[in-house]
PDB file of C-alpha atoms in Angstrom:
ATOM      1  CA  ALA N 706      -0.238  -0.288   0.048  1.00  0.00           C
ATOM      2  CA  GLN N 707       0.935   3.435  -0.778  1.00  0.00           C
ATOM      3  CA  SER N 708       2.507   5.581   2.333  1.00  0.00           C
ATOM      4  CA  VAL N 709       4.093   9.092   2.712  1.00  0.00           C
ATOM      5  CA  THR N 710       6.387   9.950   5.643  1.00  0.00           C
ATOM      6  CA  GLN N 711       7.179  13.525   6.657  1.00  0.00           C
ATOM      7  CA  PRO N 712       9.655  13.093   9.222  1.00  0.00           C
ATOM      8  CA  ASP N 713       9.641  16.762  10.415  1.00  0.00           C
ATOM      9  CA  ILE N 714       6.350  17.755  12.726  1.00  0.00           C
ATOM     10  CA  HIS N 715       7.748  21.183  13.165  1.00  0.00           C
ATOM     11  CA  ILE N 716      10.359  23.385  11.217  1.00  0.00           C
ATOM     12  CA  THR N 717      11.169  26.867  12.343  1.00  0.00           C
ATOM     13  CA  VAL N 718      13.129  29.059   9.954  1.00  0.00           C
ATOM     14  CA  SER N 719      13.997  32.799   9.929  1.00  0.00           C
ATOM     15  CA  GLU N 720      12.718  34.923   7.382  1.00  0.00           C
ATOM     16  CA  GLY N 721      14.830  34.823   4.359  1.00  0.00           C
ATOM     17  CA  ALA N 722      16.569  31.784   5.101  1.00  0.00           C
ATOM     18  CA  SER N 723      16.192  28.792   2.788  1.00  0.00           C
ATOM     19  CA  LEU N 724      13.674  25.906   3.608  1.00  0.00           C
ATOM     20  CA  GLU N 725      13.321  22.297   2.847  1.00  0.00           C
ATOM     21  CA  LEU N 726      10.696  20.077   3.898  1.00  0.00           C
ATOM     22  CA  ARG N 727      11.170  16.117   3.709  1.00  0.00           C
ATOM     23  CA  CYS N 728       8.860  13.972   2.050  1.00  0.00           C
ATOM     24  CA  ASN N 729       9.436  10.149   1.880  1.00  0.00           C
ATOM     25  CA  TYR N 730       6.813   7.841  -0.463  1.00  0.00           C
ATOM     26  CA  SER N 731       6.554   4.068  -0.528  1.00  0.00           C
ATOM     27  CA  TYR N 732       4.521   3.301  -3.973  1.00  0.00           C
ATOM     28  CA  GLY N 733       5.704   0.152  -6.256  1.00  0.00           C
ATOM     29  CA  ALA N 734       5.232   2.253  -9.577  1.00  0.00           C
ATOM     30  CA  THR N 735       6.109   5.556 -10.673  1.00  0.00           C
ATOM     31  CA  PRO N 736       4.510   7.706  -8.431  1.00  0.00           C
ATOM     32  CA  TYR N 737       1.909  10.868  -8.660  1.00  0.00           C
ATOM     33  CA  LEU N 738       3.503  13.275  -6.335  1.00  0.00           C
ATOM     34  CA  PHE N 739       2.102  16.536  -4.493  1.00  0.00           C
ATOM     35  CA  TRP N 740       2.922  19.090  -2.056  1.00  0.00           C
ATOM     36  CA  TYR N 741      -0.277  21.040  -0.677  1.00  0.00           C
ATOM     37  CA  VAL N 742      -0.487  23.918   1.892  1.00  0.00           C
ATOM     38  CA  GLN N 743      -2.875  24.409   4.234  1.00  0.00           C
ATOM     39  CA  SER N 744      -3.572  27.611   5.989  1.00  0.00           C
ATOM     40  CA  PRO N 745      -6.180  28.362   8.673  1.00  0.00           C
ATOM     41  CA  GLY N 746      -9.547  28.848   7.516  1.00  0.00           C
ATOM     42  CA  GLN N 747      -8.660  27.956   4.106  1.00  0.00           C
ATOM     43  CA  GLY N 748      -8.549  24.921   1.764  1.00  0.00           C
ATOM     44  CA  LEU N 749      -5.445  22.900   0.613  1.00  0.00           C
ATOM     45  CA  GLN N 750      -3.825  24.640  -2.148  1.00  0.00           C
ATOM     46  CA  LEU N 751      -1.562  22.673  -4.412  1.00  0.00           C
ATOM     47  CA  LEU N 752       2.059  24.105  -4.552  1.00  0.00           C
ATOM     48  CA  LEU N 753       3.343  21.882  -7.426  1.00  0.00           C
ATOM     49  CA  LYS N 754       3.067  18.220  -8.659  1.00  0.00           C
ATOM     50  CA  TYR N 755       5.211  15.411 -10.521  1.00  0.00           C
ATOM     51  CA  PHE N 756       3.894  13.001 -13.017  1.00  0.00           C
ATOM     52  CA  SER N 757       6.856  12.407 -15.073  1.00  0.00           C
ATOM     53  CA  GLY N 758       9.666  14.035 -16.872  1.00  0.00           C
ATOM     54  CA  ASP N 759      11.634  16.558 -15.331  1.00  0.00           C
ATOM     55  CA  THR N 760      12.685  15.514 -11.915  1.00  0.00           C
ATOM     56  CA  LEU N 761      12.959  19.158 -10.708  1.00  0.00           C
ATOM     57  CA  VAL N 762       9.399  20.749 -10.514  1.00  0.00           C
ATOM     58  CA  GLN N 763       8.743  24.246 -10.134  1.00  0.00           C
ATOM     59  CA  GLY N 764       5.456  25.280  -8.391  1.00  0.00           C
ATOM     60  CA  ILE N 765       3.925  28.633  -7.304  1.00  0.00           C
ATOM     61  CA  LYS N 766       5.013  30.844  -4.724  1.00  0.00           C
ATOM     62  CA  GLY N 767       8.640  30.505  -5.484  1.00  0.00           C
ATOM     63  CA  PHE N 768       8.685  26.610  -4.272  1.00  0.00           C
ATOM     64  CA  GLU N 769      10.266  23.932  -5.963  1.00  0.00           C
ATOM     65  CA  ALA N 770      10.774  19.975  -5.461  1.00  0.00           C
ATOM     66  CA  GLU N 771      12.763  17.274  -6.795  1.00  0.00           C
ATOM     67  CA  PHE N 772      11.866  13.852  -7.379  1.00  0.00           C
ATOM     68  CA  LYS N 773      14.614  11.259  -6.480  1.00  0.00           C
ATOM     69  CA  ARG N 774      13.549   7.963  -7.365  1.00  0.00           C
ATOM     70  CA  SER N 775      16.474   6.360  -5.630  1.00  0.00           C
ATOM     71  CA  GLN N 776      15.903   7.811  -2.260  1.00  0.00           C
ATOM     72  CA  SER N 777      11.891   7.552  -2.975  1.00  0.00           C
ATOM     73  CA  SER N 778      11.631  11.399  -1.764  1.00  0.00           C
ATOM     74  CA  PHE N 779      10.091  14.080  -3.080  1.00  0.00           C
ATOM     75  CA  ASN N 780      11.596  17.102  -0.898  1.00  0.00           C
ATOM     76  CA  LEU N 781      10.137  20.568  -0.836  1.00  0.00           C
ATOM     77  CA  ARG N 782      12.556  23.753  -1.305  1.00  0.00           C
ATOM     78  CA  LYS N 783      12.334  27.565  -1.287  1.00  0.00           C
ATOM     79  CA  PRO N 784      15.756  29.716  -1.274  1.00  0.00           C
ATOM     80  CA  SER N 785      14.293  32.391   0.938  1.00  0.00           C
ATOM     81  CA  VAL N 786      11.271  32.116   3.103  1.00  0.00           C
ATOM     82  CA  HIS N 787       8.666  34.912   3.757  1.00  0.00           C
ATOM     83  CA  TRP N 788       6.605  35.233   6.805  1.00  0.00           C
ATOM     84  CA  SER N 789       3.606  34.554   5.006  1.00  0.00           C
ATOM     85  CA  ASP N 790       4.938  31.052   4.261  1.00  0.00           C
ATOM     86  CA  ALA N 791       4.126  29.953   7.757  1.00  0.00           C
ATOM     87  CA  ALA N 792       1.664  27.430   7.375  1.00  0.00           C
ATOM     88  CA  GLU N 793       1.076  23.362   7.418  1.00  0.00           C
ATOM     89  CA  TYR N 794       2.478  21.500   4.380  1.00  0.00           C
ATOM     90  CA  PHE N 795       1.580  17.999   3.177  1.00  0.00           C
ATOM     91  CA  CYS N 796       3.156  15.816   0.786  1.00  0.00           C
ATOM     92  CA  ALA N 797       0.825  13.527  -0.987  1.00  0.00           C
ATOM     93  CA  VAL N 798       1.023  10.477  -2.912  1.00  0.00           C
ATOM     94  CA  GLY N 799      -1.661   9.342  -5.851  1.00  0.00           C
ATOM     95  CA  ALA N 800      -2.966   5.930  -5.061  1.00  0.00           C
ATOM     96  CA  GLY N 801      -4.822   3.385  -7.186  1.00  0.00           C
ATOM     97  CA  THR N 802      -5.335   3.969 -10.871  1.00  0.00           C
ATOM     98  CA  GLY N 803      -5.006   7.714 -11.317  1.00  0.00           C
ATOM     99  CA  PHE N 804      -3.769  10.572  -9.211  1.00  0.00           C
ATOM    100  CA  GLN N 805      -7.023  11.780  -7.757  1.00  0.00           C
ATOM    101  CA  LYS N 806      -6.997   9.312  -4.748  1.00  0.00           C
ATOM    102  CA  LEU N 807      -4.276  10.675  -2.615  1.00  0.00           C
ATOM    103  CA  VAL N 808      -2.437   9.317   0.495  1.00  0.00           C
ATOM    104  CA  PHE N 809      -0.843  12.385   2.745  1.00  0.00           C
ATOM    105  CA  GLY N 810       1.601  12.442   4.897  1.00  0.00           C
ATOM    106  CA  THR N 811       1.025  13.727   8.305  1.00  0.00           C
ATOM    107  CA  GLY N 812       2.381  16.977   7.454  1.00  0.00           C
ATOM    108  CA  THR N 813       5.142  19.704   8.555  1.00  0.00           C
ATOM    109  CA  ARG N 814       4.007  22.776  10.405  1.00  0.00           C
ATOM    110  CA  LEU N 815       6.246  25.683   9.031  1.00  0.00           C
ATOM    111  CA  LEU N 816       7.026  28.568  11.688  1.00  0.00           C
ATOM    112  CA  VAL N 817       8.711  31.433  10.372  1.00  0.00           C
ATOM    113  CA  SER N 818      10.579  33.541  12.881  1.00  0.00           C
ATOM    114  CA  PRO N 819      11.729  37.246  12.070  1.00  0.00           C
TER     115      PRO N 819
ATOM    116  CA  GLY O 731      -9.488  29.375 -10.662  1.00  0.00           C
ATOM    117  CA  ALA O 732     -11.553  26.501  -9.532  1.00  0.00           C
ATOM    118  CA  VAL O 733     -13.193  27.049  -6.459  1.00  0.00           C
ATOM    119  CA  VAL O 734     -14.819  24.547  -3.732  1.00  0.00           C
ATOM    120  CA  SER O 735     -17.042  25.882  -1.118  1.00  0.00           C
ATOM    121  CA  GLN O 736     -17.892  23.991   2.266  1.00  0.00           C
ATOM    122  CA  HIS O 737     -20.616  24.929   4.250  1.00  0.00           C
ATOM    123  CA  PRO O 738     -20.742  25.181   7.182  1.00  0.00           C
ATOM    124  CA  SER O 739     -17.557  26.055   8.035  1.00  0.00           C
ATOM    125  CA  ARG O 740     -18.254  25.286  11.885  1.00  0.00           C
ATOM    126  CA  VAL O 741     -21.005  23.330  13.503  1.00  0.00           C
ATOM    127  CA  ILE O 742     -21.854  22.391  16.992  1.00  0.00           C
ATOM    128  CA  CYS O 743     -24.545  19.847  17.577  1.00  0.00           C
ATOM    129  CA  LYS O 744     -25.826  17.684  20.223  1.00  0.00           C
ATOM    130  CA  SER O 745     -25.018  13.847  20.701  1.00  0.00           C
ATOM    131  CA  GLY O 746     -27.440  11.738  18.966  1.00  0.00           C
ATOM    132  CA  THR O 747     -28.120  14.547  16.094  1.00  0.00           C
ATOM    133  CA  SER O 748     -27.500  14.369  12.527  1.00  0.00           C
ATOM    134  CA  VAL O 749     -25.323  16.975  10.861  1.00  0.00           C
ATOM    135  CA  LYS O 750     -25.253  17.538   6.749  1.00  0.00           C
ATOM    136  CA  ILE O 751     -22.152  19.358   5.483  1.00  0.00           C
ATOM    137  CA  GLU O 752     -22.289  20.806   1.918  1.00  0.00           C
ATOM    138  CA  CYS O 753     -19.621  20.740  -0.759  1.00  0.00           C
ATOM    139  CA  ARG O 754     -20.015  22.543  -4.061  1.00  0.00           C
ATOM    140  CA  SER O 755     -17.657  23.220  -6.866  1.00  0.00           C
ATOM    141  CA  LEU O 756     -18.450  26.884  -7.678  1.00  0.00           C
ATOM    142  CA  ASP O 757     -17.221  27.370 -11.240  1.00  0.00           C
ATOM    143  CA  PHE O 758     -16.884  23.677 -12.751  1.00  0.00           C
ATOM    144  CA  GLN O 759     -18.560  20.647 -12.775  1.00  0.00           C
ATOM    145  CA  ALA O 760     -17.347  17.929 -10.689  1.00  0.00           C
ATOM    146  CA  THR O 761     -17.482  14.310 -11.562  1.00  0.00           C
ATOM    147  CA  THR O 762     -15.802  12.964  -8.907  1.00  0.00           C
ATOM    148  CA  MET O 763     -15.508  14.126  -5.191  1.00  0.00           C
ATOM    149  CA  PHE O 764     -13.727  13.250  -2.293  1.00  0.00           C
ATOM    150  CA  TRP O 765     -14.377  13.213   1.728  1.00  0.00           C
ATOM    151  CA  TYR O 766     -11.598  13.493   4.391  1.00  0.00           C
ATOM    152  CA  ARG O 767     -11.356  13.457   7.944  1.00  0.00           C
ATOM    153  CA  GLN O 768      -8.425  15.069   9.656  1.00  0.00           C
ATOM    154  CA  PHE O 769      -7.936  14.695  13.263  1.00  0.00           C
ATOM    155  CA  PRO O 770      -5.876  17.387  15.148  1.00  0.00           C
ATOM    156  CA  LYS O 771      -2.270  16.999  14.171  1.00  0.00           C
ATOM    157  CA  GLN O 772      -2.455  14.404  11.797  1.00  0.00           C
ATOM    158  CA  SER O 773      -3.015  13.844   8.314  1.00  0.00           C
ATOM    159  CA  LEU O 774      -6.393  13.995   6.068  1.00  0.00           C
ATOM    160  CA  MET O 775      -7.693  10.289   5.995  1.00  0.00           C
ATOM    161  CA  LEU O 776      -9.488   9.788   2.861  1.00  0.00           C
ATOM    162  CA  MET O 777     -13.094   8.764   3.955  1.00  0.00           C
ATOM    163  CA  ALA O 778     -15.199   7.988   0.614  1.00  0.00           C
ATOM    164  CA  THR O 779     -15.205   8.828  -3.132  1.00  0.00           C
ATOM    165  CA  SER O 780     -18.442   9.975  -4.715  1.00  0.00           C
ATOM    166  CA  ASN O 781     -19.083  10.010  -8.430  1.00  0.00           C
ATOM    167  CA  GLU O 782     -21.968  11.693  -9.597  1.00  0.00           C
ATOM    168  CA  GLY O 783     -25.182   9.813  -9.629  1.00  0.00           C
ATOM    169  CA  SER O 784     -23.805   6.659  -8.158  1.00  0.00           C
ATOM    170  CA  LYS O 785     -23.293   5.276  -4.786  1.00  0.00           C
ATOM    171  CA  ALA O 786     -20.304   6.336  -2.776  1.00  0.00           C
ATOM    172  CA  THR O 787     -17.491   3.922  -2.531  1.00  0.00           C
ATOM    173  CA  TYR O 788     -16.201   4.037   1.074  1.00  0.00           C
ATOM    174  CA  GLU O 789     -12.675   3.283   2.366  1.00  0.00           C
ATOM    175  CA  GLN O 790     -12.028   0.513   4.761  1.00  0.00           C
ATOM    176  CA  GLY O 791     -12.759   1.109   8.320  1.00  0.00           C
ATOM    177  CA  VAL O 792     -15.607   4.053   7.388  1.00  0.00           C
ATOM    178  CA  GLU O 793     -19.271   3.333   8.517  1.00  0.00           C
ATOM    179  CA  LYS O 794     -21.095   3.984   5.594  1.00  0.00           C
ATOM    180  CA  ASP O 795     -24.661   4.242   7.599  1.00  0.00           C
ATOM    181  CA  LYS O 796     -22.935   6.717  10.296  1.00  0.00           C
ATOM    182  CA  PHE O 797     -21.213   8.875   7.105  1.00  0.00           C
ATOM    183  CA  LEU O 798     -24.112   9.256   4.226  1.00  0.00           C
ATOM    184  CA  ILE O 799     -22.461  10.538   1.166  1.00  0.00           C
ATOM    185  CA  ASN O 800     -24.812  11.870  -1.491  1.00  0.00           C
ATOM    186  CA  HIS O 801     -23.367  13.368  -5.099  1.00  0.00           C
ATOM    187  CA  ALA O 802     -26.913  14.170  -6.550  1.00  0.00           C
ATOM    188  CA  SER O 803     -25.215  16.721  -9.142  1.00  0.00           C
ATOM    189  CA  LEU O 804     -22.454  17.746 -10.674  1.00  0.00           C
ATOM    190  CA  THR O 805     -21.793  20.745  -8.477  1.00  0.00           C
ATOM    191  CA  LEU O 806     -22.917  19.194  -5.044  1.00  0.00           C
ATOM    192  CA  SER O 807     -22.217  16.454  -2.679  1.00  0.00           C
ATOM    193  CA  THR O 808     -23.289  16.312   0.871  1.00  0.00           C
ATOM    194  CA  LEU O 809     -22.095  14.377   3.917  1.00  0.00           C
ATOM    195  CA  THR O 810     -24.367  13.627   6.488  1.00  0.00           C
ATOM    196  CA  VAL O 811     -23.141  12.540  10.058  1.00  0.00           C
ATOM    197  CA  THR O 812     -25.818  10.521  11.591  1.00  0.00           C
ATOM    198  CA  SER O 813     -26.597  10.203  15.550  1.00  0.00           C
ATOM    199  CA  ALA O 814     -23.601  12.147  16.015  1.00  0.00           C
ATOM    200  CA  HIS O 815     -21.322  11.266  19.017  1.00  0.00           C
ATOM    201  CA  PRO O 816     -18.489  13.379  20.298  1.00  0.00           C
ATOM    202  CA  GLU O 817     -16.073  10.910  18.818  1.00  0.00           C
ATOM    203  CA  ASP O 818     -17.218  12.127  15.336  1.00  0.00           C
ATOM    204  CA  SER O 819     -15.721  15.705  16.367  1.00  0.00           C
ATOM    205  CA  SER O 820     -13.154  16.461  13.730  1.00  0.00           C
ATOM    206  CA  PHE O 821     -12.480  18.491  10.568  1.00  0.00           C
ATOM    207  CA  TYR O 822     -13.964  17.467   7.267  1.00  0.00           C
ATOM    208  CA  ILE O 823     -12.478  18.328   3.949  1.00  0.00           C
ATOM    209  CA  CYS O 824     -14.088  17.642   0.562  1.00  0.00           C
ATOM    210  CA  SER O 825     -12.318  17.816  -2.768  1.00  0.00           C
ATOM    211  CA  ALA O 826     -13.394  17.900  -6.389  1.00  0.00           C
ATOM    212  CA  PHE O 827     -12.257  16.856  -9.655  1.00  0.00           C
ATOM    213  CA  ALA O 828     -13.025  17.482 -13.176  1.00  0.00           C
ATOM    214  CA  PRO O 829     -11.726  15.613 -16.261  1.00  0.00           C
ATOM    215  CA  GLY O 830     -10.422  17.492 -19.065  1.00  0.00           C
ATOM    216  CA  GLN O 831      -7.666  19.563 -20.158  1.00  0.00           C
ATOM    217  CA  GLY O 832      -8.898  22.899 -19.771  1.00  0.00           C
ATOM    218  CA  GLY O 833     -10.940  25.236 -17.550  1.00  0.00           C
ATOM    219  CA  PRO O 834     -11.164  25.692 -13.530  1.00  0.00           C
ATOM    220  CA  GLY O 835     -10.884  22.487 -11.975  1.00  0.00           C
ATOM    221  CA  ALA O 836      -9.786  20.398 -14.765  1.00  0.00           C
ATOM    222  CA  ASN O 837      -7.468  17.386 -14.219  1.00  0.00           C
ATOM    223  CA  VAL O 838      -6.807  18.902 -10.572  1.00  0.00           C
ATOM    224  CA  LEU O 839      -8.111  18.316  -7.095  1.00  0.00           C
ATOM    225  CA  THR O 840      -9.556  21.324  -5.688  1.00  0.00           C
ATOM    226  CA  PHE O 841     -10.353  21.434  -2.004  1.00  0.00           C
ATOM    227  CA  GLY O 842     -12.639  23.072   0.301  1.00  0.00           C
ATOM    228  CA  ALA O 843     -11.778  25.068   3.387  1.00  0.00           C
ATOM    229  CA  GLY O 844     -13.160  22.164   5.508  1.00  0.00           C
ATOM    230  CA  SER O 845     -15.898  21.961   8.213  1.00  0.00           C
ATOM    231  CA  ARG O 846     -15.150  21.648  11.761  1.00  0.00           C
ATOM    232  CA  LEU O 847     -17.561  19.489  13.546  1.00  0.00           C
ATOM    233  CA  THR O 848     -17.767  19.552  17.387  1.00  0.00           C
ATOM    234  CA  VAL O 849     -20.581  17.004  18.936  1.00  0.00           C
ATOM    235  CA  LEU O 850     -21.329  17.872  22.642  1.00  0.00           C
TER     236      LEU O 850
END
């Protein structure tokens, strides 16, 4: 069965510093991988997705992620964090025959210090 | 862009009553909608998948008689928590999907903002 592990429950980053959020997945075939951000009172917003092709994926808000098959990882990065990036971040893998049915990781809460 | 609206955003009810949560795709027609449950500090757990005009498919361990899902139109799905008890208190989130290559909601999952249910 598919699974997603986000080993960091909380991460605190200074504003302007770089960010990397870790995600490891378990899936037998080529995975569909996603990163979502959840802010209080708002729905999950898709940051980026990987289906195939270039393993470095660019997303919205300056985020990027790199798919590494050998490490079963899909880490999210941002070179310079803004205070508005403070939120909960979820990594997800598409399960089943398509990518609509998602299995989510437990999330990483990002705190941004001034 | 695609918008999914959930209503109500918060609801408090007494134990034993039923509560209905609506999920609407505002600017696209959703052939498939998904319902999730999120516990504090935990991930989203898929409860069921509903396709317009057919019965919902429930995930293992989800009581279909407790959580009634109806997807009567391409823009509306409802989740009814029947005879709610305090252990049903949770954050319920829906997402909607539309196949295709263009237009809002096409080929991506769009999530609602969630509904927080508190059962006293």
